[in-house]
Amino acid sequence: MRYTNSEKIYEKAKKIIPGGVNSPVRAFRSVDKEYPIFVNRGKGSKIYDEDGNEYIDYICSWGPLILGHNNERVLNGVREAIELGSSFGLPTKMEVELAELICKCYPSMDMVRFTTSGTEATMAAVRVARAFTNRNKILKFEGCYHGHSDSLLVSSGSGLLTDGYQDSNGITEGVLKDTLVAKFGDVESVRKHLETKEVACLIMEPVPANMGLINSSKEFLDSMRRLCDETGTLLIFDEVISGLRVSLGGAQEYFGITPDITTLGKIIGGGYPVGAFGGRKEIMDMIAPVGRVYHAGTLSGNPVAVRAGFEMVSYLLENRDTLYKELENKVDYLTNGIEKLSKKYNVPVCINKLGSLFTIFFTNLKEIKALSDVIETNTEHYSVYFNTLLDNGVVTPPSKYEAHFVSTAHSEEDLKRTLEIMELAFEKIGKING
Ligand SMILES: Cc1ncc(COP(=O)(O)O)c(C=O)c1O
């Protein structure tokens, strides 16, 4: 009876919304559950569903809620902004203030343009790269997700992987042919494409997090930078997930690599709908109304969303010296506990982690380095893990191809409780293994 209301809402939802959800990653099908929980509210580290169940949340809206749900400072900013109006279709001062903050955190960006989503940010970044280089082709890595624009859905990660597709129907042959694909971590698979000098940009998650979390390295990112420089290709770091998460200045700060263009998303809106792309002035000057690359949006830089983002980014900036270390400690606490459970119940796992992100892969493999490794990991074990946690008040991503997100709101007590519940899951999986 735990999910009666969610089930009822789903019965209605599936008749009027495809699959009953507005984004496939919200469906629970890949973890053997017919319907998702429908969320009613969130506060701090917790969410509450329509049946009144409480969950410690490790989805955190797929990343942005690094300060937890309804953080007071963000909420107060939003309240003030809402009082002033919802949207004007004219510029506001707060857009400029958030832009300044972002450029301060990301020295690779002289200028930044706001969008409403990460998808729009990556789509526009690719368009600018094509215009800047006068080349049509683009290169991406298999299993990396950059939103749902046509050209970036090729060999994509996230929900497509979860549903077992490598790309989407409805994309023209021409678009498919212009998107080239390489293997993450494999320098030669990149070199062979870039050496043709026909590729406008290499777009990459510097720390892939949409096929589960994949460890990256300075050495690999350095080679990407070098290959792009040698071939006149623009390097786009899609930091929609890693931005402000693995460190304030994202993966580019963490690894010390300067991309040509950066894309950011949800986190810079504190959970409200925002995205952004930015880079050197000479590149950004190509964008209308200065240049001839068109990018627009009625709700781009929406006043409520940018105010939420301003409060969030200001808080992160003020507390950067302690906050990121604390988040890392929380992840260490959880992952050390998981390692112990893995030994105790003889359930082999491989854990990838960075900053406040981690993924547990149920596998005998010692390392998970690329999509081919992730595909081999045990889907049934992940499903038992997910469902045991859910039934006991902990919500984790409903797919083995995603990362867990930890926030500043997760308390010691939350983490301890999470490990106790994880123990129930490991015990069950251990029994399946015999
Ligand atoms: C790395 C990356 N890029 C782009 C996107 C697309 O962002 P949005 O869902 O806001 O369109 C996502 C979404 O999760 C993402 O993880």
Coordinates of C-alpha atoms and ligand atoms in Angstrom, one line a residue:
M1 CA 0.0 0.0 0.0
R2 CA 3.1 2.2 0.2
Y3 CA 2.6 3.6 -3.3
T4 CA -1.2 3.6 -3.7
N5 CA -1.5 7.3 -4.6
S6 CA 1.5 7.3 -7.0
E7 CA 0.0 4.3 -8.7
K8 CA -3.3 6.0 -9.1
I9 CA -1.7 9.1 -10.5
Y10 CA 0.3 7.1 -12.9
E11 CA -2.8 5.3 -14.2
K12 CA -4.1 8.7 -15.2
A13 CA -0.8 10.1 -16.3
K14 CA 0.0 7.3 -18.8
K15 CA -3.3 8.1 -20.7
I16 CA -2.4 11.7 -21.3
I17 CA 1.4 11.9 -21.1
P18 CA 3.6 9.5 -23.1
G19 CA 4.8 6.9 -20.6
G20 CA 3.2 9.0 -17.9
V21 CA 6.4 11.1 -17.6
N22 CA 7.8 14.2 -19.1
S23 CA 11.3 12.9 -19.3
P24 CA 12.1 9.2 -19.8
V25 CA 14.7 9.1 -16.9
R26 CA 11.8 9.6 -14.5
A27 CA 10.3 6.2 -15.5
F28 CA 11.2 3.3 -13.2
R29 CA 10.8 0.6 -15.9
S30 CA 14.5 -0.4 -16.1
V31 CA 14.4 -1.1 -12.4
D32 CA 11.4 -3.4 -12.8
K33 CA 8.9 -1.1 -11.4
E34 CA 5.8 -0.3 -13.4
Y35 CA 5.3 3.2 -12.2
P36 CA 7.4 6.0 -10.7
I37 CA 6.8 7.7 -7.3
F38 CA 5.1 11.0 -7.8
V39 CA 6.8 13.7 -5.7
N40 CA 4.8 16.2 -3.7
R41 CA 7.6 18.2 -2.0
G42 CA 11.2 18.4 -1.0
K43 CA 13.1 19.9 1.9
G44 CA 16.9 19.6 2.6
S45 CA 18.1 16.1 1.9
K46 CA 14.5 14.6 1.7
I47 CA 11.7 14.3 -0.7
Y48 CA 8.1 13.3 0.1
D49 CA 5.8 11.5 -2.3
E50 CA 2.0 11.7 -2.9
D51 CA 1.6 8.8 -0.4
G52 CA 3.4 10.8 2.3
N53 CA 6.5 8.5 2.2
E54 CA 9.8 10.2 3.1
Y55 CA 13.0 9.5 1.1
I56 CA 16.6 10.5 1.6
D57 CA 17.2 11.8 -2.0
Y58 CA 20.3 10.9 -4.0
I59 CA 18.9 12.2 -7.3
C60 CA 18.8 15.8 -6.3
S61 CA 16.9 16.7 -9.5
W62 CA 19.7 15.1 -11.5
G63 CA 22.4 17.4 -10.1
P64 CA 21.4 21.0 -9.5
L65 CA 20.4 20.7 -5.8
I66 CA 23.9 20.7 -4.4
L67 CA 22.5 22.7 -1.4
G68 CA 19.5 20.3 -1.1
H69 CA 15.8 21.0 -1.7
N70 CA 14.4 24.4 -1.1
N71 CA 17.5 25.9 0.4
E72 CA 16.5 28.9 2.5
R73 CA 18.8 31.4 0.7
V74 CA 17.7 30.3 -2.7
L75 CA 14.1 30.2 -1.7
N76 CA 14.2 33.8 -0.2
G77 CA 15.8 35.1 -3.5
V78 CA 13.1 33.4 -5.5
R79 CA 10.4 34.8 -3.3
E80 CA 11.7 38.3 -3.8
A81 CA 12.1 37.8 -7.6
I82 CA 8.5 36.4 -8.0
E83 CA 7.2 39.5 -6.3
L84 CA 8.8 41.6 -9.0
G85 CA 7.3 39.7 -11.9
S86 CA 7.6 36.4 -13.7
S87 CA 9.1 37.3 -17.1
F88 CA 9.5 40.5 -19.1
G89 CA 11.0 39.6 -22.5
L90 CA 13.4 42.5 -21.7
P91 CA 16.8 42.3 -20.0
T92 CA 17.2 42.5 -16.2
K93 CA 20.1 43.5 -14.0
M94 CA 20.2 40.1 -12.3
E95 CA 21.2 38.4 -15.6
V96 CA 24.3 40.6 -15.7
E97 CA 25.1 39.8 -12.1
L98 CA 24.8 36.1 -12.6
A99 CA 26.9 36.3 -15.8
E100 CA 29.6 38.1 -13.9
L101 CA 29.6 35.5 -11.2
I102 CA 29.9 32.7 -13.7
C103 CA 32.7 34.3 -15.6
K104 CA 34.5 34.7 -12.3
C105 CA 34.2 31.0 -11.5
Y106 CA 35.1 30.0 -15.1
P107 CA 38.0 32.1 -16.4
S108 CA 37.8 30.3 -19.8
M109 CA 34.6 32.3 -20.4
D110 CA 35.0 36.0 -21.3
M111 CA 31.3 36.1 -22.1
V112 CA 28.3 33.9 -21.4
R113 CA 24.8 33.6 -22.9
F114 CA 21.9 32.2 -20.9
T115 CA 19.4 29.6 -22.2
T116 CA 16.5 27.8 -20.5
S117 CA 18.0 24.3 -20.5
G118 CA 21.3 22.4 -20.9
T119 CA 19.9 21.1 -24.2
E120 CA 19.6 24.6 -25.6
A121 CA 23.1 25.4 -24.3
T122 CA 24.8 22.5 -26.1
M123 CA 22.8 23.0 -29.2
A124 CA 23.8 26.6 -29.5
A125 CA 27.4 25.9 -28.6
V126 CA 27.7 23.4 -31.5
R127 CA 26.1 26.0 -33.8
V128 CA 28.6 28.6 -32.8
A129 CA 31.5 26.1 -33.2
R130 CA 30.3 25.3 -36.8
A131 CA 30.1 29.0 -37.7
F132 CA 33.5 29.8 -36.1
T133 CA 35.3 27.0 -37.9
N134 CA 33.3 26.9 -41.0
R135 CA 33.1 23.1 -40.7
N136 CA 30.0 20.9 -40.5
K137 CA 31.0 17.7 -38.7
I138 CA 31.1 17.3 -34.9
L139 CA 32.7 14.7 -32.7
K140 CA 31.3 13.3 -29.4
F141 CA 31.9 10.3 -27.2
E142 CA 29.6 7.2 -27.1
G143 CA 27.6 7.1 -23.9
C144 CA 27.9 10.9 -23.3
Y145 CA 24.6 12.8 -23.1
H146 CA 24.4 16.4 -24.2
G147 CA 20.7 16.9 -24.2
H148 CA 18.1 16.0 -26.8
S149 CA 18.9 18.1 -29.9
D150 CA 19.1 16.0 -33.1
S151 CA 22.8 16.1 -33.7
L152 CA 23.7 15.2 -30.1
L153 CA 21.4 12.2 -29.7
V154 CA 23.8 10.0 -31.7
S155 CA 25.3 7.2 -29.5
S156 CA 23.9 9.0 -26.5
G157 CA 23.9 8.2 -22.8
S158 CA 21.3 8.7 -20.0
G159 CA 17.7 7.7 -20.8
L160 CA 18.6 6.4 -24.2
L161 CA 21.0 3.9 -22.8
T162 CA 18.6 3.0 -20.0
D163 CA 15.9 2.3 -22.7
G164 CA 18.4 0.3 -24.8
Y165 CA 18.7 2.7 -27.7
Q166 CA 21.8 4.2 -29.2
D167 CA 20.0 7.1 -30.9
S168 CA 16.5 8.4 -31.6
N169 CA 14.2 7.9 -34.5
G170 CA 13.2 11.0 -36.4
I171 CA 16.7 12.3 -37.0
T172 CA 17.6 12.9 -40.7
E173 CA 20.4 10.9 -42.4
G174 CA 22.2 14.2 -43.0
V175 CA 22.3 15.0 -39.3
L176 CA 23.4 11.5 -38.4
K177 CA 26.2 11.6 -40.9
D178 CA 27.6 14.8 -39.5
T179 CA 27.9 13.5 -35.9
L180 CA 31.0 11.4 -35.5
V181 CA 31.6 9.2 -32.5
A182 CA 34.7 8.2 -30.5
K183 CA 35.4 6.1 -27.4
F184 CA 36.0 7.8 -24.1
G185 CA 39.6 7.3 -23.0
D186 CA 40.8 6.2 -26.5
V187 CA 43.0 9.0 -27.9
E188 CA 43.4 7.2 -31.3
S189 CA 39.6 7.1 -31.8
V190 CA 39.6 10.8 -31.5
R191 CA 42.7 11.5 -33.5
K192 CA 41.5 9.6 -36.6
H193 CA 38.5 11.9 -36.9
L194 CA 40.1 15.2 -36.0
E195 CA 43.1 14.7 -38.4
T196 CA 40.7 15.1 -41.3
K197 CA 40.4 18.7 -40.3
E198 CA 36.7 18.5 -41.1
V199 CA 35.4 18.6 -37.5
A200 CA 34.1 21.8 -36.1
C201 CA 34.2 20.7 -32.4
L202 CA 34.8 17.9 -30.0
I203 CA 32.0 18.1 -27.5
M204 CA 32.6 16.1 -24.3
E205 CA 31.5 15.7 -20.7
P206 CA 35.0 16.1 -19.2
V207 CA 33.8 13.7 -16.5
P208 CA 31.2 11.5 -18.1
A209 CA 28.2 11.0 -15.8
N210 CA 25.5 9.8 -18.1
M211 CA 26.6 6.2 -18.5
G212 CA 27.2 6.1 -14.8
L213 CA 30.1 8.1 -13.6
I214 CA 33.3 7.4 -15.6
N215 CA 36.7 8.5 -14.2
S216 CA 38.5 11.0 -16.2
S217 CA 42.2 12.1 -16.2
K218 CA 44.2 15.1 -16.8
E219 CA 46.4 13.2 -19.2
F220 CA 43.4 12.3 -21.4
L221 CA 41.9 15.8 -21.3
D222 CA 45.3 17.2 -22.1
S223 CA 45.5 15.0 -25.2
M224 CA 42.0 16.2 -26.2
R225 CA 43.1 19.9 -25.8
R226 CA 46.3 19.2 -27.8
L227 CA 44.5 17.3 -30.7
C228 CA 42.0 20.1 -31.0
D229 CA 44.7 22.8 -31.1
E230 CA 46.7 20.8 -33.7
T231 CA 43.6 20.4 -36.0
G232 CA 41.8 23.7 -35.6
T233 CA 38.9 22.0 -33.8
L234 CA 37.0 23.8 -30.9
L235 CA 36.9 21.9 -27.6
I236 CA 33.6 22.1 -25.9
F237 CA 33.4 21.0 -22.3
D238 CA 29.8 20.2 -21.5
E239 CA 29.8 20.8 -17.7
V240 CA 26.0 20.6 -17.2
I241 CA 26.7 18.0 -14.6
S242 CA 30.4 18.5 -13.6
G243 CA 30.1 22.3 -13.4
L244 CA 30.0 23.7 -9.9
R245 CA 29.9 20.1 -8.7
V246 CA 33.3 18.5 -9.0
S247 CA 34.6 21.9 -8.0
L248 CA 33.3 25.5 -8.2
G249 CA 35.1 25.9 -11.6
G250 CA 34.0 22.5 -12.8
A251 CA 36.2 19.8 -14.3
Q252 CA 38.2 22.5 -16.2
E253 CA 39.4 23.9 -12.9
Y254 CA 39.8 20.5 -11.3
F255 CA 42.0 19.1 -14.1
G256 CA 43.5 22.5 -15.2
I257 CA 42.4 22.4 -18.8
T258 CA 40.9 25.4 -20.7
P259 CA 38.2 24.5 -23.2
D260 CA 37.1 26.9 -26.0
I261 CA 33.5 26.8 -25.1
T262 CA 31.8 25.6 -21.9
T263 CA 28.1 24.7 -21.4
L264 CA 26.4 24.8 -18.1
G265 CA 22.9 23.8 -17.0
K266 CA 20.5 23.3 -14.3
I267 CA 22.9 23.9 -11.4
I268 CA 23.4 27.5 -12.3
G269 CA 19.7 28.0 -11.8
G270 CA 19.7 26.5 -8.3
G271 CA 17.1 24.0 -9.6
Y272 CA 15.1 26.5 -11.7
P273 CA 15.3 26.2 -15.5
V274 CA 18.5 27.8 -16.8
G275 CA 21.4 26.8 -19.0
A276 CA 24.4 28.8 -20.3
F277 CA 27.2 28.6 -22.8
G278 CA 30.2 30.8 -22.9
G279 CA 33.8 31.1 -24.1
R280 CA 36.4 33.5 -25.5
K281 CA 35.1 36.9 -26.7
E282 CA 36.0 36.3 -30.3
I283 CA 33.8 33.2 -30.3
M284 CA 30.9 34.7 -28.4
D285 CA 31.0 37.8 -30.6
M286 CA 29.6 35.6 -33.4
I287 CA 26.3 35.4 -31.6
A288 CA 23.3 37.6 -32.6
P289 CA 22.8 40.5 -32.3
V290 CA 26.6 41.1 -32.6
G291 CA 27.2 38.3 -35.1
R292 CA 25.2 36.1 -37.5
V293 CA 24.8 33.0 -35.3
Y294 CA 21.2 33.0 -34.1
H295 CA 20.4 32.1 -30.5
A296 CA 17.3 33.3 -28.7
G297 CA 14.7 32.4 -26.1
T298 CA 11.6 34.1 -24.5
L299 CA 12.5 32.6 -21.2
S300 CA 16.4 32.7 -21.6
G301 CA 17.8 34.2 -18.4
N302 CA 14.3 34.2 -16.8
P303 CA 14.4 36.6 -13.9
V304 CA 13.2 34.1 -11.3
A305 CA 15.6 31.4 -12.4
V306 CA 18.7 33.7 -12.6
R307 CA 17.9 35.1 -9.1
A308 CA 17.8 31.5 -7.8
G309 CA 21.1 30.8 -9.6
F310 CA 22.7 34.0 -8.3
E311 CA 21.9 33.0 -4.7
M312 CA 23.2 29.5 -5.3
V313 CA 26.4 30.4 -7.0
S314 CA 27.1 33.2 -4.5
Y315 CA 26.7 30.7 -1.7
L316 CA 29.1 28.3 -3.4
L317 CA 31.6 31.0 -4.0
E318 CA 31.5 32.2 -0.4
N319 CA 31.9 28.7 1.0
R320 CA 34.1 27.1 -1.6
D321 CA 37.0 26.5 0.8
T322 CA 35.1 24.1 3.0
L323 CA 32.0 23.1 1.1
Y324 CA 33.6 20.9 -1.6
K325 CA 35.8 19.1 0.9
E326 CA 32.8 18.4 3.0
L327 CA 30.9 16.9 0.1
E328 CA 33.8 14.7 -0.8
N329 CA 34.0 13.5 2.8
K330 CA 30.3 12.5 2.6
V331 CA 30.9 10.6 -0.6
D332 CA 33.9 8.9 1.0
Y333 CA 31.9 7.9 4.0
L334 CA 29.2 6.3 1.9
T335 CA 31.5 4.6 -0.6
N336 CA 33.8 3.2 2.2
G337 CA 30.7 1.8 3.8
I338 CA 29.6 0.3 0.5
E339 CA 33.0 -1.4 0.0
K340 CA 32.6 -3.0 3.4
L341 CA 29.1 -4.2 2.6
S342 CA 30.4 -5.6 -0.7
K343 CA 33.0 -7.7 1.1
K344 CA 30.6 -8.7 3.9
Y345 CA 28.0 -10.1 1.6
N346 CA 30.3 -11.1 -1.3
V347 CA 28.6 -8.8 -3.8
P348 CA 31.3 -7.5 -6.1
V349 CA 31.1 -3.8 -7.0
C350 CA 33.2 -1.2 -8.6
I351 CA 32.6 2.4 -7.4
N352 CA 33.6 5.5 -9.4
K353 CA 33.5 8.8 -7.6
L354 CA 34.5 12.4 -8.0
G355 CA 33.5 15.3 -5.7
S356 CA 29.9 14.9 -4.8
L357 CA 29.1 12.3 -7.5
F358 CA 29.4 8.5 -7.4
T359 CA 28.1 5.4 -9.2
I360 CA 28.0 1.9 -7.8
F361 CA 28.5 -0.6 -10.6
F362 CA 27.5 -4.2 -9.7
T363 CA 30.3 -6.1 -11.5
N364 CA 33.3 -8.3 -11.2
L365 CA 35.3 -5.8 -13.3
K366 CA 38.0 -4.0 -11.3
E367 CA 37.7 -0.8 -13.4
I368 CA 34.8 0.8 -15.3
K369 CA 36.4 3.0 -17.9
A370 CA 34.0 3.1 -20.9
L371 CA 30.5 2.4 -22.1
S372 CA 31.3 -1.2 -23.1
D373 CA 32.2 -1.9 -19.4
V374 CA 29.1 -0.3 -18.1
I375 CA 26.8 -2.3 -20.4
E376 CA 28.3 -5.5 -18.9
T377 CA 27.4 -4.6 -15.3
N378 CA 24.6 -6.4 -13.5
T379 CA 21.2 -4.9 -14.2
E380 CA 19.3 -7.3 -12.0
H381 CA 21.5 -6.4 -9.0
Y382 CA 21.1 -2.7 -9.6
S383 CA 17.3 -3.2 -9.7
V384 CA 17.3 -5.1 -6.4
Y385 CA 19.5 -2.4 -4.9
F386 CA 17.2 0.4 -6.2
N387 CA 13.9 -1.2 -5.1
T388 CA 15.2 -2.2 -1.6
L389 CA 16.4 1.3 -1.0
L390 CA 13.2 2.8 -2.3
D391 CA 10.9 0.6 -0.2
N392 CA 13.0 1.6 2.9
G393 CA 13.1 5.4 2.3
V394 CA 16.1 6.1 0.1
V395 CA 15.7 7.2 -3.5
T396 CA 18.6 6.6 -6.0
P397 CA 18.7 6.9 -9.8
P398 CA 16.3 4.4 -11.4
S399 CA 19.0 3.3 -13.8
K400 CA 22.4 1.8 -13.6
Y401 CA 23.5 4.4 -16.2
E402 CA 23.3 7.4 -13.9
A403 CA 25.2 8.9 -11.0
H404 CA 24.2 9.4 -7.4
F405 CA 24.3 13.1 -6.2
V406 CA 25.1 14.2 -2.7
S407 CA 24.2 17.6 -1.3
T408 CA 25.3 19.8 1.6
A409 CA 21.9 19.0 3.2
H410 CA 22.7 15.3 3.6
S411 CA 23.4 15.0 7.4
E412 CA 25.6 12.4 9.1
E413 CA 22.4 10.8 10.3
D414 CA 21.1 10.6 6.7
L415 CA 24.4 8.9 5.6
K416 CA 24.4 6.5 8.5
R417 CA 20.7 5.6 7.8
T418 CA 21.5 5.2 4.1
L419 CA 24.2 2.6 4.8
E420 CA 21.9 0.7 7.1
I421 CA 19.3 0.5 4.3
M422 CA 22.0 -0.3 1.7
E423 CA 23.0 -3.3 4.0
L424 CA 19.5 -4.8 3.4
A425 CA 20.0 -4.5 -0.3
F426 CA 23.5 -6.1 -0.2
E427 CA 22.2 -8.9 2.0
K428 CA 19.4 -9.6 -0.6
I429 CA 21.8 -9.5 -3.6
G430 CA 24.3 -11.8 -1.7
K431 CA 21.5 -14.3 -1.3
I432 CA 20.7 -14.2 -5.1
N433 CA 24.4 -14.8 -5.7
G434 CA 24.2 -17.8 -3.4
Ligands
LIG1 C1 26.1 16.6 -19.5 C2 24.7 17.0 -19.9 N1 24.5 17.9 -20.9 C3 23.3 18.4 -21.2 C4 22.2 18.0 -20.6 C5 20.8 18.5 -21.0 O1 20.3 19.4 -20.0 P1 18.8 19.6 -19.9 O2 18.2 18.4 -19.3 O3 18.7 20.8 -18.9 O4 18.3 20.0 -21.2 C6 22.3 17.1 -19.5 C7 21.1 16.6 -18.7 O5 21.2 15.9 -17.8 C8 23.6 16.6 -19.1 O6 23.8 15.7 -18.2

